[in-house]
Tab-separated table of C-alpha atoms in Angstrom:
chain	number	residue	atom	x	y	z
A	30	UNK	CA	-61.741	-137.617	116.802
A	31	UNK	CA	-59.184	-135.255	118.186
A	32	UNK	CA	-58.507	-131.769	116.794
A	33	UNK	CA	-54.946	-132.883	115.732
A	34	UNK	CA	-56.054	-136.056	114.002
A	35	UNK	CA	-58.717	-134.189	112.190
A	36	UNK	CA	-56.218	-131.679	110.936
A	37	UNK	CA	-53.856	-134.317	109.923
A	38	UNK	CA	-56.616	-135.779	107.886
A	39	UNK	CA	-57.379	-132.576	106.126
A	40	UNK	CA	-53.679	-132.129	105.437
A	41	UNK	CA	-53.453	-135.407	103.812
A	42	UNK	CA	-56.336	-134.811	101.681
A	43	UNK	CA	-55.013	-131.456	100.592
A	44	UNK	CA	-51.592	-133.199	99.806
A	45	UNK	CA	-53.536	-135.928	97.813
A	46	UNK	CA	-55.763	-133.413	95.944
A	47	UNK	CA	-52.704	-131.534	94.710
A	48	UNK	CA	-50.739	-134.631	93.725
A	49	UNK	CA	-53.793	-135.751	91.640
A	50	UNK	CA	-54.526	-132.408	90.186
A	51	UNK	CA	-50.743	-132.095	88.939
A	52	UNK	CA	-50.668	-135.813	87.958
A	53	UNK	CA	-53.852	-135.319	85.849
A	54	UNK	CA	-52.491	-132.305	84.114
A	55	UNK	CA	-49.119	-133.967	83.397
A	56	UNK	CA	-51.108	-137.067	81.932
A	57	UNK	CA	-53.767	-135.060	79.928
A	58	UNK	CA	-50.873	-132.792	78.172
A	59	UNK	CA	-48.101	-135.430	78.299
A	60	UNK	CA	-45.954	-132.871	80.047
A	61	UNK	CA	-43.340	-135.373	81.347
A	62	UNK	CA	-41.764	-138.146	79.321
A	63	UNK	CA	-39.120	-140.888	80.262
A	64	UNK	CA	-35.628	-139.268	80.449
A	65	UNK	CA	-36.711	-135.699	80.748
A	66	UNK	CA	-34.568	-133.122	82.660
A	67	UNK	CA	-37.023	-130.538	84.004
A	68	UNK	CA	-35.827	-127.098	85.024
A	69	UNK	CA	-38.189	-126.109	87.775
A	70	UNK	CA	-38.219	-122.229	87.987
A	71	UNK	CA	-38.386	-121.305	91.520
A	72	UNK	CA	-39.086	-117.600	92.424
A	73	UNK	CA	-39.596	-117.920	96.156
A	74	UNK	CA	-43.203	-117.584	96.065
A	75	UNK	CA	-45.861	-120.172	97.293
A	76	UNK	CA	-46.677	-121.455	93.756
A	77	UNK	CA	-43.195	-122.319	92.662
A	78	UNK	CA	-42.202	-124.011	96.003
A	79	UNK	CA	-45.395	-126.084	95.780
A	80	UNK	CA	-44.646	-126.963	92.183
A	81	UNK	CA	-41.131	-128.229	93.208
A	82	UNK	CA	-42.451	-130.171	96.278
A	83	UNK	CA	-45.196	-132.002	94.365
A	84	UNK	CA	-42.832	-132.819	91.456
A	85	UNK	CA	-40.337	-134.352	93.875
A	86	UNK	CA	-43.313	-136.547	95.329
A	87	UNK	CA	-44.176	-137.727	91.907
A	88	UNK	CA	-40.405	-138.228	90.874
A	89	UNK	CA	-40.201	-140.625	93.907
A	90	UNK	CA	-43.188	-142.658	92.988
A	91	UNK	CA	-43.742	-142.502	89.348
A	92	UNK	CA	-43.132	-145.390	86.881
A	93	UNK	CA	-40.763	-143.256	84.698
A	94	UNK	CA	-37.344	-141.680	85.470
A	95	UNK	CA	-36.869	-137.968	85.128
A	96	UNK	CA	-34.656	-135.339	86.591
A	97	UNK	CA	-35.341	-132.082	88.464
A	98	UNK	CA	-33.147	-129.064	88.766
A	99	UNK	CA	-34.391	-125.950	90.550
A	100	UNK	CA	-33.400	-122.611	89.008
A	101	UNK	CA	-33.747	-119.218	90.612
A	102	UNK	CA	-33.228	-115.891	88.827
A	103	UNK	CA	-31.542	-113.393	91.374
A	104	UNK	CA	-32.685	-110.114	89.691
A	105	UNK	CA	-30.755	-107.963	92.250
A	106	UNK	CA	-33.777	-106.370	93.713
A	107	UNK	CA	-32.915	-104.216	96.825
A	108	UNK	CA	-33.133	-106.340	99.961
A	109	UNK	CA	-33.535	-109.564	98.200
A	110	UNK	CA	-32.478	-112.376	100.678
A	111	UNK	CA	-30.022	-114.042	98.658
A	112	UNK	CA	-29.307	-117.027	101.155
A	113	UNK	CA	-32.909	-118.165	101.622
A	114	UNK	CA	-33.377	-120.414	98.495
A	115	UNK	CA	-29.906	-121.945	98.518
A	116	UNK	CA	-30.356	-122.848	102.275
A	117	UNK	CA	-33.847	-124.418	101.524
A	118	UNK	CA	-32.777	-126.336	98.426
A	119	UNK	CA	-29.740	-127.730	100.066
A	120	UNK	CA	-31.769	-128.783	103.075
A	121	UNK	CA	-34.081	-130.893	100.776
A	122	UNK	CA	-31.247	-132.072	98.549
A	123	UNK	CA	-32.292	-130.859	95.277
A	124	UNK	CA	-29.867	-129.827	92.496
A	125	UNK	CA	-29.890	-126.102	91.826
A	126	UNK	CA	-28.565	-123.164	90.018
A	127	UNK	CA	-28.835	-119.469	91.070
A	128	UNK	CA	-28.595	-117.109	88.020
A	129	UNK	CA	-27.570	-113.605	88.958
A	130	UNK	CA	-28.745	-111.039	86.341
A	131	UNK	CA	-29.464	-107.319	87.455
A	132	UNK	CA	-32.780	-106.988	85.542
A	133	UNK	CA	-33.978	-104.864	88.271
A	134	UNK	CA	-31.702	-102.001	87.376
A	135	UNK	CA	-32.511	-102.349	83.691
A	136	UNK	CA	-36.343	-102.352	84.350
A	137	UNK	CA	-35.828	-99.121	86.481
A	138	UNK	CA	-33.744	-97.467	84.022
A	139	UNK	CA	-35.811	-98.115	80.965
A	140	UNK	CA	-39.418	-97.381	82.233
A	141	UNK	CA	-40.558	-94.283	83.590
A	142	UNK	CA	-41.621	-93.869	87.098
A	143	UNK	CA	-45.035	-94.928	87.706
A	144	UNK	CA	-45.174	-97.262	84.693
A	145	UNK	CA	-45.853	-101.048	85.444
A	146	UNK	CA	-42.874	-103.283	85.369
A	147	UNK	CA	-44.332	-106.673	84.653
A	148	UNK	CA	-44.114	-106.849	80.898
A	149	UNK	CA	-40.469	-105.741	80.435
A	150	UNK	CA	-39.502	-107.815	83.659
A	151	UNK	CA	-41.147	-110.956	82.274
A	152	UNK	CA	-39.454	-110.636	78.852
A	153	UNK	CA	-36.038	-110.202	80.331
A	154	UNK	CA	-36.647	-113.058	82.581
A	155	UNK	CA	-37.913	-115.342	80.002
A	156	UNK	CA	-34.875	-114.895	77.833
A	157	UNK	CA	-32.591	-115.628	80.701
A	158	UNK	CA	-34.553	-118.788	81.686
A	159	UNK	CA	-34.358	-120.070	77.970
A	160	UNK	CA	-30.627	-119.570	77.887
A	161	UNK	CA	-30.182	-121.418	81.344
A	162	UNK	CA	-32.295	-124.295	80.218
A	163	UNK	CA	-30.064	-124.611	77.183
A	164	UNK	CA	-26.894	-124.431	79.372
A	165	UNK	CA	-28.064	-127.057	81.780
A	166	UNK	CA	-29.290	-129.453	78.971
A	167	UNK	CA	-32.979	-129.275	80.232
A	168	UNK	CA	-35.856	-130.817	77.917
A	169	UNK	CA	-38.740	-129.002	79.809
A	170	UNK	CA	-39.124	-125.787	81.647
A	171	UNK	CA	-41.770	-125.876	84.474
A	172	UNK	CA	-43.365	-122.798	85.506
A	173	UNK	CA	-45.642	-122.397	88.588
A	174	UNK	CA	-48.705	-120.724	87.108
A	175	UNK	CA	-52.057	-122.133	88.458
A	176	UNK	CA	-55.693	-122.350	87.387
A	177	UNK	CA	-56.481	-118.919	88.673
A	178	UNK	CA	-53.338	-117.525	86.702
A	179	UNK	CA	-54.681	-119.134	83.541
A	180	UNK	CA	-58.089	-117.653	83.954
A	181	UNK	CA	-56.727	-114.115	84.793
A	182	UNK	CA	-54.642	-114.138	81.678
A	183	UNK	CA	-57.758	-115.010	79.712
A	184	UNK	CA	-59.451	-112.048	80.982
A	185	UNK	CA	-56.672	-109.685	80.591
A	186	UNK	CA	-56.585	-110.677	77.088
A	187	UNK	CA	-60.273	-110.213	76.583
A	188	UNK	CA	-60.460	-106.867	78.548
A	189	UNK	CA	-57.391	-105.216	77.366
A	190	UNK	CA	-56.005	-107.069	74.331
A	191	UNK	CA	-59.030	-108.059	72.337
A	192	UNK	CA	-58.165	-111.734	72.107
A	193	UNK	CA	-59.763	-114.897	73.395
A	194	UNK	CA	-56.438	-116.272	74.684
A	195	UNK	CA	-55.019	-117.728	78.042
A	196	UNK	CA	-51.930	-119.378	79.331
A	197	UNK	CA	-51.719	-123.100	77.820
A	198	UNK	CA	-50.543	-125.926	79.989
A	199	UNK	CA	-47.947	-126.704	77.522
A	200	UNK	CA	-46.366	-124.781	74.679
A	201	UNK	CA	-43.131	-124.336	72.766
A	202	UNK	CA	-40.972	-121.568	74.033
A	203	UNK	CA	-40.808	-118.247	72.087
A	204	UNK	CA	-37.343	-119.105	70.671
A	205	UNK	CA	-38.514	-122.614	69.520
A	206	UNK	CA	-35.968	-124.484	71.390
A	207	UNK	CA	-37.817	-125.666	74.584
A	208	UNK	CA	-41.065	-127.042	75.838
A	209	UNK	CA	-42.640	-125.026	78.558
A	210	UNK	CA	-45.004	-126.907	80.950
A	211	UNK	CA	-47.392	-125.759	83.589
A	212	UNK	CA	-48.225	-128.697	85.941
A	213	UNK	CA	-50.266	-126.590	88.375
A	214	UNK	CA	-52.705	-125.769	85.589
A	215	UNK	CA	-55.544	-127.617	87.332
A	216	UNK	CA	-54.709	-126.477	90.852
A	217	UNK	CA	-56.699	-123.869	92.684
A	218	UNK	CA	-54.766	-120.872	94.195
A	219	UNK	CA	-56.601	-121.186	97.605
A	220	UNK	CA	-55.280	-124.697	97.780
A	221	UNK	CA	-51.726	-123.522	97.108
A	222	UNK	CA	-52.057	-120.978	99.989
A	223	UNK	CA	-53.175	-123.641	102.421
A	224	UNK	CA	-50.291	-126.021	101.127
A	225	UNK	CA	-47.742	-123.166	101.837
A	226	UNK	CA	-48.892	-122.707	105.213
A	227	UNK	CA	-48.824	-126.438	105.917
A	228	UNK	CA	-45.449	-126.843	104.577
A	229	UNK	CA	-43.929	-123.589	106.022
A	230	UNK	CA	-42.000	-122.655	102.842
A	231	UNK	CA	-39.745	-119.755	103.440
A	232	UNK	CA	-41.644	-117.271	101.141
A	233	UNK	CA	-39.708	-114.553	99.400
A	234	UNK	CA	-41.972	-111.354	98.484
A	235	UNK	CA	-41.572	-109.779	95.047
A	236	UNK	CA	-41.005	-106.142	95.910
A	237	UNK	CA	-40.422	-105.072	92.382
A	238	UNK	CA	-43.893	-105.716	91.010
A	239	UNK	CA	-46.032	-106.723	94.095
A	240	UNK	CA	-45.945	-103.278	95.567
A	241	UNK	CA	-47.310	-101.515	92.466
A	242	UNK	CA	-50.813	-100.307	92.933
A	243	UNK	CA	-53.673	-101.013	90.624
A	244	UNK	CA	-51.999	-103.446	88.483
A	245	UNK	CA	-54.360	-104.899	85.675
A	246	UNK	CA	-53.648	-108.616	86.825
A	247	UNK	CA	-54.144	-107.645	90.551
A	248	UNK	CA	-57.673	-106.300	89.593
A	249	UNK	CA	-58.766	-109.326	87.546
A	250	UNK	CA	-57.421	-111.424	90.427
A	251	UNK	CA	-59.811	-109.516	92.957
A	252	UNK	CA	-62.710	-109.925	90.513
A	253	UNK	CA	-62.133	-113.744	90.237
A	254	UNK	CA	-61.822	-114.110	94.108
A	255	UNK	CA	-64.982	-112.064	94.665
A	256	UNK	CA	-66.761	-114.384	92.169
A	257	UNK	CA	-65.512	-117.566	93.679
A	258	UNK	CA	-67.004	-116.213	97.097
A	259	UNK	CA	-70.283	-114.928	95.838
A	260	UNK	CA	-70.794	-117.444	93.200
A	261	UNK	CA	-69.535	-121.126	93.956
A	262	UNK	CA	-68.685	-123.152	90.927
A	263	UNK	CA	-68.369	-120.076	88.580
A	264	UNK	CA	-64.443	-120.339	88.493
A	265	UNK	CA	-64.724	-124.030	87.853
A	266	UNK	CA	-67.193	-123.573	84.907
A	267	UNK	CA	-65.019	-120.854	83.367
A	268	UNK	CA	-62.014	-123.166	83.406
A	269	UNK	CA	-64.041	-126.083	82.065
A	270	UNK	CA	-64.933	-123.658	79.169
A	271	UNK	CA	-61.200	-123.339	78.179
A	272	UNK	CA	-61.326	-126.981	77.390
A	273	UNK	CA	-64.690	-126.978	75.597
A	274	UNK	CA	-64.172	-124.631	72.770
A	275	UNK	CA	-66.665	-124.420	70.130
A	276	UNK	CA	-65.376	-122.465	67.127
A	277	UNK	CA	-68.769	-122.762	65.063
A	278	UNK	CA	-70.313	-120.757	67.696
A	279	UNK	CA	-67.704	-118.031	67.936
A	280	UNK	CA	-66.740	-115.390	65.238
A	281	UNK	CA	-63.234	-116.074	63.915
A	282	UNK	CA	-63.437	-117.062	60.231
A	283	UNK	CA	-59.831	-118.697	60.580
A	284	UNK	CA	-61.119	-121.240	62.977
A	285	UNK	CA	-64.327	-122.040	61.389
A	286	UNK	CA	-65.355	-121.831	57.654
A	287	UNK	CA	-68.337	-119.509	57.957
A	288	UNK	CA	-68.090	-118.684	54.381
A	289	UNK	CA	-68.507	-122.356	53.203
A	290	UNK	CA	-71.428	-122.954	55.575
A	291	UNK	CA	-74.148	-124.685	53.580
A	292	UNK	CA	-77.859	-125.598	54.236
A	293	UNK	CA	-78.365	-129.171	55.523
A	294	UNK	CA	-74.856	-129.171	57.110
A	295	UNK	CA	-74.591	-130.933	60.524
A	296	UNK	CA	-72.542	-129.038	62.938
A	297	UNK	CA	-70.523	-130.990	65.517
A	298	UNK	CA	-71.843	-128.867	68.475
A	299	UNK	CA	-75.361	-128.184	67.132
A	300	UNK	CA	-76.982	-125.325	65.591
A	301	UNK	CA	-79.101	-122.494	67.290
A	302	UNK	CA	-78.729	-123.725	70.764
A	303	UNK	CA	-76.840	-120.704	72.243
A	304	UNK	CA	-76.591	-121.830	75.830
A	305	UNK	CA	-75.559	-125.243	77.205
A	306	UNK	CA	-76.540	-126.079	80.697
A	307	UNK	CA	-74.310	-129.134	81.569
A	308	UNK	CA	-72.987	-130.794	84.679
A	309	UNK	CA	-69.493	-129.879	85.607
A	310	UNK	CA	-66.816	-132.420	85.061
A	311	UNK	CA	-65.605	-133.796	88.255
A	312	UNK	CA	-62.239	-132.628	88.075
A	313	UNK	CA	-63.379	-128.813	87.867
A	314	UNK	CA	-66.099	-129.351	90.531
A	315	UNK	CA	-65.732	-127.248	93.837
A	316	UNK	CA	-67.552	-129.984	95.770
A	317	UNK	CA	-70.770	-127.899	95.998
A	318	UNK	CA	-72.744	-130.210	93.582
A	319	UNK	CA	-75.273	-132.431	95.482
A	320	UNK	CA	-75.215	-135.189	92.936
A	321	UNK	CA	-71.402	-135.677	91.806
A	322	UNK	CA	-72.142	-139.476	91.629
A	323	UNK	CA	-73.933	-138.787	88.234
A	324	UNK	CA	-71.032	-136.972	86.698
A	325	UNK	CA	-69.497	-139.091	83.885
A	326	UNK	CA	-66.199	-138.122	82.231
A	327	UNK	CA	-65.142	-139.603	78.955
A	328	UNK	CA	-61.316	-139.542	78.826
A	329	UNK	CA	-59.735	-138.369	75.717
A	330	UNK	CA	-57.882	-140.705	73.414
A	331	UNK	CA	-54.158	-139.760	73.039
A	332	UNK	CA	-52.543	-139.872	69.766
A	333	UNK	CA	-49.668	-141.524	71.479
A	334	UNK	CA	-49.139	-143.602	74.691
A	335	UNK	CA	-48.987	-141.427	77.751
A	336	UNK	CA	-47.450	-143.165	80.966
A	337	UNK	CA	-49.661	-142.383	84.047
A	338	UNK	CA	-47.470	-140.220	86.226
A	339	UNK	CA	-49.551	-141.250	89.305
A	340	UNK	CA	-48.999	-144.761	88.860
A	341	UNK	CA	-46.432	-146.427	91.205
A	342	UNK	CA	-42.854	-147.427	90.342
A	343	UNK	CA	-42.782	-151.124	89.343
A	344	UNK	CA	-41.632	-153.242	92.358
A	345	UNK	CA	-38.480	-155.097	92.034
A	346	UNK	CA	-37.599	-158.348	93.482
A	347	UNK	CA	-34.489	-158.927	95.528
A	348	UNK	CA	-32.133	-161.740	94.892
């Protein structure tokens, strides 16, 4: 096999892996429904480019119809290349809107020099995106957060916020008017890095926050990447834990009735066994397990019918 052919096979495998990861997340959380108009938030980074690209692939093949509109918030950062995103979006034929709001000056004016800008910047950005989604008549807002972002948020909340909380793949917006979805919830960041290189997306760096040293999120991200290198499978196990929560073995009396616990009561997840050593569900596997064929996944039963986004459009017969 030639080096070129081998690389093409690897590229196809990567594309297929991303499509299935996104499709599985959409199906598991019923993110996209027939007739949806989805606002894809495009920052100019690798994650949002990949999100738009994969959603376009699914849009072309899925058995349901939905619309996509790309939205970029131009925050008037010094040196921001305003022409890059419009040129790219026009070249691929995606409807788009560029929203111009000088949040950069607001953040710099309000915060003291040396303070991290992420919290205020994200709040301002969020409000503008909610307003834009309403103006465009969108039913869903798609964000480009991936699996590693979700885990990093969990550790940020644990280490600095005193909460066991992460980013949900699907939620209601702060103002209660929109459904926010994260179709990349099952996607590994290292796969997105490879995909961006393969697709040669015109990446725009964020100079407002990316240049700040010692950000808490950067520190957590470095920790996760280090663990991923030194302990293969740990990241997959942690993400699996987010979907296997056992309230009876935590310590939140609002989630479990510890006060009313009685002798003879049978707990859903057992009693004194504190550590569960179980095989990793296939979708979270990093490929290092020797006997993946034995892994069994029992699909959850949705309360309402969910259309498989990975299925193909029904064929139509010509006259």
